[in-house]
Amino acid sequence: MKKKPVSDERLNRVIRYLAIALLTLAVVFMAVQFSDVWNWIIAAFKAVIVPVALAWIFALIMFPLIRYLEKKGIGPRGLSLAIVFVITVGIIFALFYFVTPFLVTEITNFFNDDFQTILTYLTTDLRDDFILGTDIYDRIYDYVTETDLLNTWLDETMPNLLTSLSSFMLPLLTAIAIMPILLLYYLLDYEMIGERLRSIIPQRHEKRVAELGSRLNQTVGAYIRGQLLLMLAIGTVATIVYKLIGLKYYFVFGVLVGLTNIIPYFGTILAAVPPIVYSFIAGGSPGPLLVLLVNVVLQFIEGNIFQPIIMAHQLEMHPLVIIISILFFGSLFGALGVIFASPIAASIRVFYTFFKEQRQLSLQPEGGGGEKSP
Amino acid sequence: MIPAKRSKIHSEFEIRMILFYATMLLLIPNVLVVTYLFDIDQRVDIIEFIFWLLIGTLALSAIGTAILFMRRDFLKRRVKPTYRGEFIYLLFISAFGLLGIAVLYDYLGGNRQYIANVLIVVFALMLYILIMLGRRYFKFEYMGKK
C-alpha cells in the first residue's frame, strides 16, 4: 500500500513546534549562563511576592467581612476596615494569650516527666517489643553504633537545616512585619486596585481575564476560609475528645491535629502518630488502640460530613491528583508548597476549565449561542 | 407544568427560628466545651456556673423570641434558594454541642466509662435531626454533587 504524503500544513506545524522548542531551549541555556543575575532578580521578586501573597490571602478572608458590614450600613470603608482589623488583631492576641500558656506548660511537663521515660524505652525496652525480633534489633543496633550513623547524619543535617530555616524564617518574619500595612492599603482600595489591574489588560481580553480572576479568587478564597474553619473545628474537637479519654498532653496533641489538617491526607497521619506512639510507650489509660480509633473516627467525620459541606465540592479533586501535587509543589516550594498544594492544583484546574470553555465557545458558530436549531 | 409534589420553600423566619432555638438549646453545652478546654471548671464552682448559665439562656431565649416575632412580617417575605451558610452554622454548633453534652455528663458526675456510649447515642440522634432539617428546611439535597 502506498504511503500517504505528508501535507504542507502538517509539515509547517511540525517545523513551527520544533522552532519553538529550540528557541525555548536557547532561552533556557542563555538564562543558565547568567544564573547569578537571575538569582538576584528572583530573590528580589521573592521579597515582594511573599508579603503580597500573604496580604492577598488575608484579604480573601477579611474582605467578605468588610463587605458584610458595608451591606449592613456600617461605613465608610475606613470604619468597616477598622472594625474588622481590630477584631482580627483581638482574635490573634487572645489566641496567643490563652493558648500559649497551655502549650508551654504541657511541653515543659513532657520534658520534665516523660521525655526520660521515652528515651529509656527506646534504648532498653524497645528491644523486647521489637516487632521483627530481638536478633534483627541487635543487628540494626550494632550497625548504627559501629557506623556512627546517627551522629554522622546529625552532623550533616543540622547545619543545612539551620541554614534553610534561617533563609526561610528571615523573609517570612520580614513579610509578617510588612504584611499588616500592605493589607491595610490593599483592603482600603480593594476595588480600585482591581480596576487598575484590569486597565493594564488589552481591552479585547479584559472581560475574559476579569472572569478568570474572579473564578480564581472564588476558588482560593473558598479553600482558605473553609480550611481555616476546618482546622479550628477539628483541632478543638480533637483536644476535647483527647481530654475526655484521659490522654495526657491533650492540648499539644489537639493543636497538632488542627495545624496538620492543612496538609491533605498526610496531615492526618502526621498528627495521629505522636499521640499513638506516646500512649504506647507511656502505657496506662488510654491505650494506643483507643487513640487510633479516635483519630480514625475524627477523620471520617471531617472528611465525610464537614469537608463536603464546607468546601461545597469547589475543590473536589481525585486523591491521586492531590497527592501528586503535594509531592510536586512540596519539592518546588518546601513547606509552603505542601500547605498550598491543593489550592494551587485547584487554581490550575480553574485555568484548564476556563480555557477549555473558551475554546468550546470559539468553536461554536456565531449567533447560534450553542443551541441546536430545530 | 408545576409538579404536584413540589418541595415547600421556607422563609428566613422559619430558618432563623430553627437556628435561634438550636443555639439556645446547645448554648450551655457549647459554653461548657470552652470551660472544659481551658480548665475553667477548676477555677469556679461549675454547678453554680451552669445554674447561672441556664438563667442567662432562658433570659436570652425570651428576648430573642420577642425580637423574632417583632420582625416576623419582614423575615417572612425574605426567601433564599438554599441556606448553606446557615446549615454550616447549625452543623458547627451541633458538633460542639455534642461534645458539650459529654462534658455536661462528666460535670454532673456521670460515670466516665459510659461517655463513649452517651456520645454515640447523642451523635446518632443529632445526625438524624440534622439530615431531616437539612432536607426539609435548608434544601440540603441542592448542596450535593451535581
Short mmCIF file of C-alpha atoms in Angstrom, two decimals:
data_model
loop_
_atom_site.label_atom_id
_atom_site.label_comp_id
_atom_site.label_asym_id
_atom_site.label_seq_id
_atom_site.Cartn_x
_atom_site.Cartn_y
_atom_site.Cartn_z
CA MET A 1 0.00 0.00 0.00
CA LYS A 2 1.28 3.42 -0.92
CA LYS A 3 2.10 5.73 1.98
CA LYS A 4 0.11 8.96 2.18
CA PRO A 5 2.37 12.02 1.57
CA VAL A 6 2.77 14.46 4.46
CA SER A 7 0.75 17.58 3.81
CA ASP A 8 2.38 21.02 3.71
CA GLU A 9 0.19 22.18 6.56
CA ARG A 10 1.35 19.35 8.83
CA LEU A 11 4.98 19.90 7.88
CA ASN A 12 4.66 23.59 8.65
CA ARG A 13 3.17 22.79 12.05
CA VAL A 14 5.99 20.36 12.90
CA ILE A 15 8.62 22.91 11.86
CA ARG A 16 6.89 25.59 13.92
CA TYR A 17 6.83 23.37 17.05
CA LEU A 18 10.47 22.42 16.55
CA ALA A 19 11.45 26.07 16.20
CA ILE A 20 9.54 26.96 19.38
CA ALA A 21 11.21 24.06 21.27
CA LEU A 22 14.67 25.11 20.04
CA LEU A 23 14.08 28.74 20.92
CA THR A 24 12.86 27.76 24.40
CA LEU A 25 15.96 25.64 24.94
CA ALA A 26 18.13 28.52 23.71
CA VAL A 27 16.44 30.90 26.15
CA VAL A 28 16.90 28.40 29.00
CA PHE A 29 20.57 27.94 28.03
CA MET A 30 21.12 31.72 27.98
CA ALA A 31 19.37 32.05 31.32
CA VAL A 32 21.60 29.37 32.86
CA GLN A 33 24.69 31.30 31.70
CA PHE A 34 23.54 34.30 33.75
CA SER A 35 22.38 32.34 36.79
CA ASP A 36 23.81 34.90 39.24
CA VAL A 37 21.80 37.69 37.71
CA TRP A 38 18.70 35.51 37.70
CA ASN A 39 19.18 34.52 41.33
CA TRP A 40 19.44 38.18 42.20
CA ILE A 41 16.25 39.02 40.28
CA ILE A 42 14.38 36.01 41.70
CA ALA A 43 15.43 36.96 45.25
CA ALA A 44 14.09 40.49 44.66
CA PHE A 45 10.82 39.09 43.31
CA LYS A 46 10.58 36.67 46.24
CA ALA A 47 10.99 39.54 48.69
CA VAL A 48 7.99 41.23 47.10
CA ILE A 49 5.84 38.20 46.29
CA VAL A 50 5.78 36.61 49.79
CA PRO A 51 4.26 39.62 51.64
CA VAL A 52 1.97 40.44 48.70
CA ALA A 53 0.74 36.83 48.52
CA LEU A 54 0.19 36.76 52.29
CA ALA A 55 -1.70 40.07 52.13
CA TRP A 56 -3.83 38.70 49.26
CA ILE A 57 -4.64 35.53 51.24
CA PHE A 58 -5.61 37.55 54.33
CA ALA A 59 -7.65 39.89 52.13
CA LEU A 60 -9.58 36.89 50.79
CA ILE A 61 -10.53 36.05 54.39
CA MET A 62 -11.21 39.60 55.59
CA PHE A 63 -12.84 41.26 52.60
CA PRO A 64 -16.14 39.29 52.81
CA LEU A 65 -16.47 40.54 56.41
CA ILE A 66 -15.88 44.15 55.34
CA ARG A 67 -18.45 43.77 52.56
CA TYR A 68 -20.91 42.25 55.03
CA LEU A 69 -20.50 45.23 57.38
CA GLU A 70 -20.94 47.66 54.49
CA LYS A 71 -24.09 45.83 53.41
CA LYS A 72 -25.41 46.36 56.93
CA GLY A 73 -24.77 50.09 56.54
CA ILE A 74 -21.57 50.26 58.59
CA GLY A 75 -19.36 52.53 56.55
CA PRO A 76 -17.39 54.26 55.09
CA ARG A 77 -14.70 51.74 54.17
CA GLY A 78 -12.32 53.14 56.81
CA LEU A 79 -14.74 52.36 59.63
CA SER A 80 -15.66 48.84 58.49
CA LEU A 81 -11.97 48.10 57.84
CA ALA A 82 -11.02 49.39 61.30
CA ILE A 83 -13.68 47.17 62.94
CA VAL A 84 -12.54 44.04 61.06
CA PHE A 85 -8.87 44.86 61.74
CA VAL A 86 -9.44 45.35 65.47
CA ILE A 87 -11.45 42.10 65.68
CA THR A 88 -8.75 40.16 63.78
CA VAL A 89 -5.93 41.55 65.93
CA GLY A 90 -8.03 40.83 69.04
CA ILE A 91 -8.61 37.20 67.99
CA ILE A 92 -4.91 36.66 67.22
CA PHE A 93 -3.90 38.28 70.52
CA ALA A 94 -6.48 36.26 72.51
CA LEU A 95 -5.33 33.08 70.82
CA PHE A 96 -1.74 33.70 71.85
CA TYR A 97 -2.71 34.92 75.32
CA PHE A 98 -4.90 31.93 76.22
CA VAL A 99 -3.37 29.09 74.19
CA THR A 100 0.36 29.72 74.62
CA PRO A 101 0.45 29.15 78.45
CA PHE A 102 -1.28 25.77 77.99
CA LEU A 103 1.16 24.73 75.29
CA VAL A 104 4.21 25.90 77.26
CA THR A 105 3.04 24.12 80.43
CA GLU A 106 2.39 20.84 78.61
CA ILE A 107 5.69 20.91 76.71
CA THR A 108 7.61 21.68 79.94
CA ASN A 109 5.77 18.88 81.75
CA PHE A 110 6.57 16.49 78.92
CA PHE A 111 10.31 17.20 79.13
CA ASN A 112 10.25 17.02 82.94
CA ASP A 113 8.12 13.88 83.35
CA ASP A 114 8.05 11.73 80.25
CA PHE A 115 10.98 12.52 77.98
CA GLN A 116 13.40 10.45 80.07
CA THR A 117 10.95 7.51 80.13
CA ILE A 118 10.70 7.59 76.32
CA LEU A 119 14.49 7.75 75.94
CA THR A 120 14.91 4.81 78.34
CA TYR A 121 12.28 2.85 76.42
CA LEU A 122 13.96 3.49 73.07
CA THR A 123 17.38 2.42 74.34
CA THR A 124 16.39 -0.55 76.53
CA ASP A 125 12.79 -1.83 76.45
CA LEU A 126 12.25 -1.40 72.71
CA ARG A 127 14.47 -4.47 72.15
CA ASP A 128 11.91 -6.78 73.79
CA ASP A 129 8.93 -5.20 71.98
CA PHE A 130 10.63 -5.01 68.58
CA ILE A 131 8.19 -6.41 66.04
CA LEU A 132 10.85 -8.16 63.88
CA GLY A 133 12.53 -9.94 66.79
CA THR A 134 15.50 -9.29 69.05
CA ASP A 135 18.08 -10.66 66.53
CA ILE A 136 17.18 -8.11 63.89
CA TYR A 137 17.08 -5.38 66.55
CA ASP A 138 20.60 -6.31 67.71
CA ARG A 139 21.92 -6.26 64.14
CA ILE A 140 20.38 -2.85 63.46
CA TYR A 141 21.67 -1.55 66.80
CA ASP A 142 25.22 -2.87 66.11
CA TYR A 143 25.19 -1.38 62.61
CA VAL A 144 24.05 2.01 63.92
CA THR A 145 26.69 2.03 66.70
CA GLU A 146 29.54 0.77 64.54
CA THR A 147 28.98 3.16 61.66
CA ASP A 148 28.11 6.08 63.94
CA LEU A 149 25.22 6.61 61.56
CA LEU A 150 23.16 8.83 63.82
CA ASN A 151 25.95 11.28 64.64
CA THR A 152 27.09 11.48 61.01
CA TRP A 153 23.54 12.14 59.89
CA LEU A 154 23.07 14.79 62.58
CA ASP A 155 26.40 16.46 61.67
CA GLU A 156 25.38 16.61 58.03
CA THR A 157 21.77 17.61 58.52
CA MET A 158 21.89 20.16 61.33
CA PRO A 159 23.95 22.88 59.56
CA ASN A 160 21.79 22.51 56.41
CA LEU A 161 18.63 22.56 58.49
CA LEU A 162 19.72 25.69 60.37
CA THR A 163 20.72 27.44 57.12
CA SER A 164 17.45 26.58 55.38
CA LEU A 165 15.49 27.53 58.50
CA SER A 166 17.17 30.93 58.72
CA SER A 167 16.76 31.51 54.97
CA PHE A 168 13.07 30.60 55.32
CA MET A 169 12.38 32.41 58.58
CA LEU A 170 14.04 35.75 57.80
CA PRO A 171 11.94 36.58 54.69
CA LEU A 172 8.87 35.21 56.46
CA LEU A 173 9.40 37.44 59.51
CA THR A 174 10.02 40.45 57.24
CA ALA A 175 6.85 39.56 55.34
CA ILE A 176 4.86 39.27 58.57
CA ALA A 177 6.13 42.69 59.67
CA ILE A 178 5.23 44.39 56.35
CA MET A 179 2.03 42.44 55.73
CA PRO A 180 -0.37 44.40 58.03
CA ILE A 181 0.49 47.71 56.31
CA LEU A 182 0.16 46.13 52.86
CA LEU A 183 -3.11 44.52 53.87
CA LEU A 184 -4.48 47.77 55.23
CA TYR A 185 -3.89 49.64 51.96
CA TYR A 186 -4.98 46.67 49.86
CA LEU A 187 -8.31 46.38 51.68
CA LEU A 188 -8.83 50.15 51.72
CA ASP A 189 -8.59 50.35 47.91
CA TYR A 190 -9.64 46.76 47.10
CA GLU A 191 -11.94 47.68 44.20
CA MET A 192 -9.66 50.39 42.84
CA ILE A 193 -6.66 48.02 42.72
CA GLY A 194 -8.81 45.50 40.83
CA GLU A 195 -9.86 48.22 38.37
CA ARG A 196 -6.25 49.37 37.85
CA LEU A 197 -5.13 45.80 37.20
CA ARG A 198 -7.96 45.40 34.71
CA SER A 199 -6.95 48.59 32.91
CA ILE A 200 -3.49 47.13 32.16
CA ILE A 201 -5.05 44.27 30.20
CA PRO A 202 -5.79 44.90 26.49
CA GLN A 203 -9.48 45.75 26.01
CA ARG A 204 -10.36 42.70 23.90
CA HIS A 205 -9.11 40.33 26.65
CA GLU A 206 -10.36 42.39 29.60
CA LYS A 207 -13.68 40.64 30.10
CA ARG A 208 -12.20 37.14 29.94
CA VAL A 209 -9.27 37.93 32.24
CA ALA A 210 -11.64 39.54 34.76
CA GLU A 211 -13.82 36.40 34.68
CA LEU A 212 -10.78 34.18 35.20
CA GLY A 213 -9.54 36.37 38.06
CA SER A 214 -12.90 36.27 39.76
CA ARG A 215 -13.06 32.46 39.46
CA LEU A 216 -9.53 32.14 40.89
CA ASN A 217 -10.38 34.48 43.76
CA GLN A 218 -13.51 32.47 44.48
CA THR A 219 -11.70 29.10 44.44
CA VAL A 220 -8.69 30.13 46.53
CA GLY A 221 -10.87 32.20 48.89
CA ALA A 222 -13.28 29.31 49.42
CA TYR A 223 -10.35 26.99 50.12
CA ILE A 224 -8.62 29.29 52.61
CA ARG A 225 -11.81 30.19 54.50
CA GLY A 226 -13.04 26.59 54.55
CA GLN A 227 -9.66 25.23 55.58
CA LEU A 228 -9.31 27.69 58.45
CA LEU A 229 -12.77 26.78 59.70
CA LEU A 230 -11.99 23.08 59.43
CA MET A 231 -8.64 23.44 61.19
CA LEU A 232 -10.24 25.30 64.07
CA ALA A 233 -13.12 22.84 64.36
CA ILE A 234 -11.11 19.64 64.06
CA GLY A 235 -8.38 20.96 66.39
CA THR A 236 -10.88 21.91 69.08
CA VAL A 237 -12.85 18.67 68.74
CA ALA A 238 -9.64 16.58 68.90
CA THR A 239 -8.45 18.46 72.01
CA ILE A 240 -11.75 17.86 73.82
CA VAL A 241 -12.01 14.20 72.81
CA TYR A 242 -8.38 13.58 73.83
CA LYS A 243 -9.12 15.16 77.21
CA LEU A 244 -12.33 13.14 77.57
CA ILE A 245 -10.49 9.86 77.00
CA GLY A 246 -7.84 10.95 79.52
CA LEU A 247 -4.86 11.42 77.20
CA LYS A 248 -2.02 13.40 78.79
CA TYR A 249 -0.80 16.47 76.82
CA TYR A 250 -4.19 16.60 75.11
CA PHE A 251 -3.74 20.30 74.30
CA VAL A 252 -0.49 19.88 72.34
CA PHE A 253 -1.81 16.81 70.51
CA GLY A 254 -5.11 18.59 69.72
CA VAL A 255 -3.35 21.70 68.39
CA LEU A 256 -1.17 19.38 66.29
CA VAL A 257 -4.29 17.78 64.78
CA GLY A 258 -5.65 21.24 63.90
CA LEU A 259 -2.39 22.53 62.41
CA THR A 260 -1.55 19.46 60.33
CA ASN A 261 -5.09 19.32 58.98
CA ILE A 262 -3.96 21.87 56.39
CA ILE A 263 -1.99 19.09 54.61
CA PRO A 264 -4.47 16.75 52.92
CA TYR A 265 -4.07 13.01 53.69
CA PHE A 266 -0.52 13.25 55.11
CA GLY A 267 -1.57 15.68 57.84
CA THR A 268 -3.87 13.09 59.38
CA ILE A 269 -1.05 10.56 59.68
CA LEU A 270 1.41 13.19 60.95
CA ALA A 271 -1.00 14.22 63.71
CA ALA A 272 -2.02 10.71 64.70
CA VAL A 273 1.49 9.27 65.11
CA PRO A 274 2.72 11.25 68.20
CA PRO A 275 -0.29 10.52 70.49
CA ILE A 276 -0.40 6.86 69.42
CA VAL A 277 3.33 6.39 69.99
CA TYR A 278 3.12 8.28 73.28
CA SER A 279 0.20 6.21 74.60
CA PHE A 280 2.02 3.03 73.50
CA ILE A 281 5.23 3.93 75.31
CA ALA A 282 3.69 5.58 78.37
CA GLY A 283 1.22 2.73 78.89
CA GLY A 284 -1.84 3.04 81.13
CA SER A 285 -5.04 4.67 80.01
CA PRO A 286 -5.91 5.37 77.18
CA GLY A 287 -4.36 2.62 75.10
CA PRO A 288 -2.91 3.26 71.63
CA LEU A 289 -5.86 1.47 70.01
CA LEU A 290 -8.35 3.89 71.54
CA VAL A 291 -6.25 6.88 70.40
CA LEU A 292 -6.07 5.37 66.90
CA LEU A 293 -9.84 4.81 66.92
CA VAL A 294 -10.47 8.42 67.98
CA ASN A 295 -8.27 9.67 65.11
CA VAL A 296 -9.95 7.43 62.55
CA VAL A 297 -13.45 8.49 63.67
CA LEU A 298 -12.46 12.18 63.69
CA GLN A 299 -11.03 11.98 60.20
CA PHE A 300 -14.05 10.05 58.96
CA ILE A 301 -16.45 12.69 60.29
CA GLU A 302 -14.29 15.53 58.99
CA GLY A 303 -13.81 14.00 55.54
CA ASN A 304 -17.38 12.82 55.02
CA ILE A 305 -19.54 15.38 56.82
CA PHE A 306 -17.71 18.65 57.41
CA GLN A 307 -15.43 18.92 54.38
CA PRO A 308 -18.03 18.25 51.64
CA ILE A 309 -20.46 20.76 53.14
CA ILE A 310 -17.94 23.49 53.96
CA MET A 311 -15.88 23.22 50.79
CA ALA A 312 -19.08 22.66 48.77
CA HIS A 313 -17.26 20.48 46.23
CA GLN A 314 -15.35 23.52 44.97
CA LEU A 315 -12.05 21.77 45.49
CA GLU A 316 -13.18 18.26 44.81
CA MET A 317 -10.24 16.55 43.14
CA HIS A 318 -9.11 13.00 42.83
CA PRO A 319 -6.94 11.96 45.81
CA LEU A 320 -4.15 10.96 43.40
CA VAL A 321 -4.07 14.48 41.93
CA ILE A 322 -3.82 15.97 45.43
CA ILE A 323 -1.04 13.57 46.49
CA ILE A 324 0.95 14.20 43.30
CA SER A 325 0.53 17.97 43.69
CA ILE A 326 1.71 17.77 47.33
CA LEU A 327 4.84 15.88 46.27
CA PHE A 328 5.49 18.19 43.30
CA PHE A 329 4.84 21.57 44.91
CA GLY A 330 6.44 20.37 48.16
CA SER A 331 9.69 19.69 46.33
CA LEU A 332 9.40 23.01 44.49
CA PHE A 333 8.48 25.38 47.33
CA GLY A 334 9.16 23.36 50.51
CA ALA A 335 6.74 23.60 53.44
CA LEU A 336 4.70 26.38 51.79
CA GLY A 337 4.33 24.19 48.70
CA VAL A 338 2.96 21.31 50.79
CA ILE A 339 0.47 23.61 52.53
CA PHE A 340 -0.74 25.30 49.36
CA ALA A 341 -0.56 22.28 47.03
CA SER A 342 -4.34 21.81 46.99
CA PRO A 343 -5.32 25.42 46.16
CA ILE A 344 -2.54 25.61 43.54
CA ALA A 345 -3.83 22.40 41.93
CA ALA A 346 -7.39 23.74 42.12
CA SER A 347 -6.25 27.01 40.50
CA ILE A 348 -4.60 25.05 37.67
CA ARG A 349 -7.90 23.23 37.21
CA VAL A 350 -9.72 26.58 37.08
CA PHE A 351 -7.29 27.71 34.33
CA TYR A 352 -7.79 24.46 32.42
CA THR A 353 -11.60 24.54 32.67
CA PHE A 354 -11.70 28.21 31.71
CA PHE A 355 -9.56 27.79 28.58
CA LYS A 356 -11.49 24.67 27.62
CA GLU A 357 -14.75 26.63 27.88
CA GLN A 358 -13.27 29.49 25.85
CA ARG A 359 -12.13 27.05 23.17
CA GLN A 360 -15.56 25.46 23.02
CA LEU A 361 -17.17 28.91 22.76
CA SER A 362 -14.84 29.93 19.94
CA LEU A 363 -15.65 26.72 18.04
CA GLN A 364 -19.41 27.37 18.24
CA PRO A 365 -20.98 29.04 15.19
CA GLU A 366 -21.57 32.76 15.72
CA GLY A 367 -25.11 33.74 16.69
CA GLY A 368 -26.01 30.14 17.39
CA GLY A 369 -25.50 30.55 21.10
CA GLY A 370 -24.70 26.88 21.35
CA GLU A 371 -28.33 25.87 20.88
CA LYS A 372 -29.38 23.32 18.34
CA SER A 373 -31.64 24.58 15.61
CA PRO A 374 -34.99 22.81 15.45
CA MET B 1 -46.41 22.29 34.32
CA ILE B 2 -45.91 22.62 38.04
CA PRO B 3 -45.12 19.25 39.62
CA ALA B 4 -47.74 18.04 42.10
CA LYS B 5 -45.19 17.19 44.81
CA ARG B 6 -43.25 20.46 44.99
CA SER B 7 -41.00 20.94 47.98
CA LYS B 8 -42.03 23.95 50.03
CA ILE B 9 -39.72 26.95 50.04
CA HIS B 10 -39.20 28.18 53.56
CA SER B 11 -38.81 31.81 54.53
CA GLU B 12 -35.95 33.25 56.55
CA PHE B 13 -38.30 33.48 59.52
CA GLU B 14 -38.57 29.68 59.79
CA ILE B 15 -34.83 29.21 59.27
CA ARG B 16 -33.96 31.82 61.89
CA MET B 17 -36.42 30.21 64.32
CA ILE B 18 -34.65 26.87 63.89
CA LEU B 19 -31.21 28.43 64.24
CA PHE B 20 -32.18 30.51 67.25
CA TYR B 21 -33.76 27.66 69.23
CA ALA B 22 -30.94 25.27 68.27
CA THR B 23 -28.45 27.87 69.54
CA MET B 24 -30.37 28.32 72.77
CA LEU B 25 -30.67 24.56 73.31
CA LEU B 26 -26.99 23.99 72.66
CA LEU B 27 -25.69 27.18 74.30
CA ILE B 28 -24.89 25.57 77.64
CA PRO B 29 -23.04 22.59 76.08
CA ASN B 30 -21.15 24.96 73.76
CA VAL B 31 -20.03 27.18 76.63
CA LEU B 32 -19.08 24.11 78.68
CA VAL B 33 -16.80 22.98 75.86
CA VAL B 34 -14.78 26.18 76.34
CA THR B 35 -14.72 25.85 80.14
CA TYR B 36 -13.54 22.25 79.79
CA LEU B 37 -10.91 23.10 77.21
CA PHE B 38 -9.30 25.87 79.25
CA ASP B 39 -9.77 24.20 82.67
CA ILE B 40 -12.11 26.99 83.84
CA ASP B 41 -14.01 24.33 85.80
CA GLN B 42 -11.03 24.17 88.18
CA ARG B 43 -11.29 27.86 89.00
CA VAL B 44 -15.06 28.27 89.51
CA ASP B 45 -17.82 26.18 91.03
CA ILE B 46 -19.05 24.57 87.83
CA ILE B 47 -22.52 23.61 89.08
CA GLU B 48 -23.18 27.21 90.13
CA PHE B 49 -21.77 28.34 86.78
CA ILE B 50 -24.17 26.01 84.93
CA PHE B 51 -27.06 27.36 87.01
CA TRP B 52 -26.30 30.99 86.09
CA LEU B 53 -25.73 29.94 82.50
CA LEU B 54 -29.18 28.33 82.47
CA ILE B 55 -30.80 31.51 83.79
CA GLY B 56 -28.90 33.56 81.18
CA THR B 57 -30.01 31.19 78.42
CA LEU B 58 -33.64 31.45 79.50
CA ALA B 59 -33.45 35.25 79.53
CA LEU B 60 -31.78 35.28 76.11
CA SER B 61 -34.43 32.89 74.77
CA ALA B 62 -37.22 35.22 75.91
CA ILE B 63 -35.55 38.33 74.43
CA GLY B 64 -34.69 36.51 71.17
CA THR B 65 -38.22 35.14 70.78
CA ALA B 66 -39.67 38.62 71.24
CA ILE B 67 -37.28 40.10 68.64
CA LEU B 68 -38.00 37.28 66.17
CA PHE B 69 -41.77 37.79 66.45
CA MET B 70 -41.39 41.56 66.14
CA ARG B 71 -39.53 41.07 62.82
CA ARG B 72 -41.81 38.24 61.72
CA ASP B 73 -43.51 40.00 58.79
CA PHE B 74 -40.23 41.32 57.42
CA LEU B 75 -38.48 37.94 57.66
CA LYS B 76 -41.48 36.06 56.22
CA ARG B 77 -41.06 38.00 52.98
CA ARG B 78 -37.38 37.01 52.61
CA VAL B 79 -36.58 33.76 50.87
CA LYS B 80 -33.30 32.20 49.72
CA PRO B 81 -32.92 29.24 47.31
CA THR B 82 -30.58 27.45 49.72
CA TYR B 83 -29.47 28.14 53.25
CA ARG B 84 -25.96 26.76 53.03
CA GLY B 85 -24.22 29.20 55.38
CA GLU B 86 -26.97 28.76 57.93
CA PHE B 87 -26.67 24.98 57.71
CA ILE B 88 -22.90 25.13 58.25
CA TYR B 89 -23.56 27.21 61.38
CA LEU B 90 -26.06 24.61 62.61
CA LEU B 91 -23.56 21.84 61.87
CA PHE B 92 -20.86 23.55 63.92
CA ILE B 93 -22.96 24.30 66.97
CA SER B 94 -24.30 20.74 66.83
CA ALA B 95 -20.77 19.27 66.68
CA PHE B 96 -19.58 21.31 69.64
CA GLY B 97 -22.92 20.82 71.37
CA LEU B 98 -22.46 17.07 71.08
CA LEU B 99 -19.10 17.28 72.82
CA GLY B 100 -20.58 19.71 75.32
CA ILE B 101 -23.24 17.17 76.25
CA ALA B 102 -20.48 14.68 77.03
CA VAL B 103 -18.73 17.37 79.11
CA LEU B 104 -22.00 18.15 80.92
CA TYR B 105 -22.42 14.44 81.65
CA ASP B 106 -18.91 14.44 83.11
CA TYR B 107 -19.53 17.60 85.19
CA LEU B 108 -22.78 16.21 86.56
CA GLY B 109 -20.90 13.21 87.90
CA GLY B 110 -21.72 10.61 85.23
CA ASN B 111 -19.55 7.52 85.00
CA ARG B 112 -16.63 8.24 82.63
CA GLN B 113 -16.74 4.66 81.37
CA TYR B 114 -20.03 5.36 79.60
CA ILE B 115 -19.01 8.63 77.92
CA ALA B 116 -18.48 6.85 74.57
CA ASN B 117 -21.98 5.30 74.84
CA VAL B 118 -23.53 8.69 75.58
CA LEU B 119 -21.63 10.24 72.67
CA ILE B 120 -22.73 7.57 70.19
CA VAL B 121 -26.41 7.79 71.16
CA VAL B 122 -26.49 11.61 71.06
CA PHE B 123 -24.45 11.62 67.81
CA ALA B 124 -26.93 9.29 66.09
CA LEU B 125 -29.87 11.37 67.29
CA MET B 126 -28.26 14.65 66.22
CA LEU B 127 -27.28 13.26 62.82
CA TYR B 128 -30.86 12.16 62.21
CA ILE B 129 -32.25 15.58 63.23
CA LEU B 130 -29.63 17.39 61.09
CA ILE B 131 -30.36 15.28 57.99
CA MET B 132 -34.10 15.75 58.47
CA LEU B 133 -33.79 19.52 58.99
CA GLY B 134 -31.29 19.78 56.14
CA ARG B 135 -33.57 18.07 53.65
CA ARG B 136 -36.77 19.72 54.75
CA TYR B 137 -35.77 23.28 55.55
CA PHE B 138 -32.21 24.00 54.36
CA LYS B 139 -32.55 22.31 50.94
CA PHE B 140 -29.66 20.02 51.78
CA GLU B 141 -30.03 17.96 48.57
CA TYR B 142 -29.15 21.02 46.46
CA MET B 143 -25.72 21.13 48.01
CA GLY B 144 -24.73 17.69 46.78
CA LYS B 145 -22.55 16.95 43.78
CA LYS B 146 -24.24 17.92 40.57
#
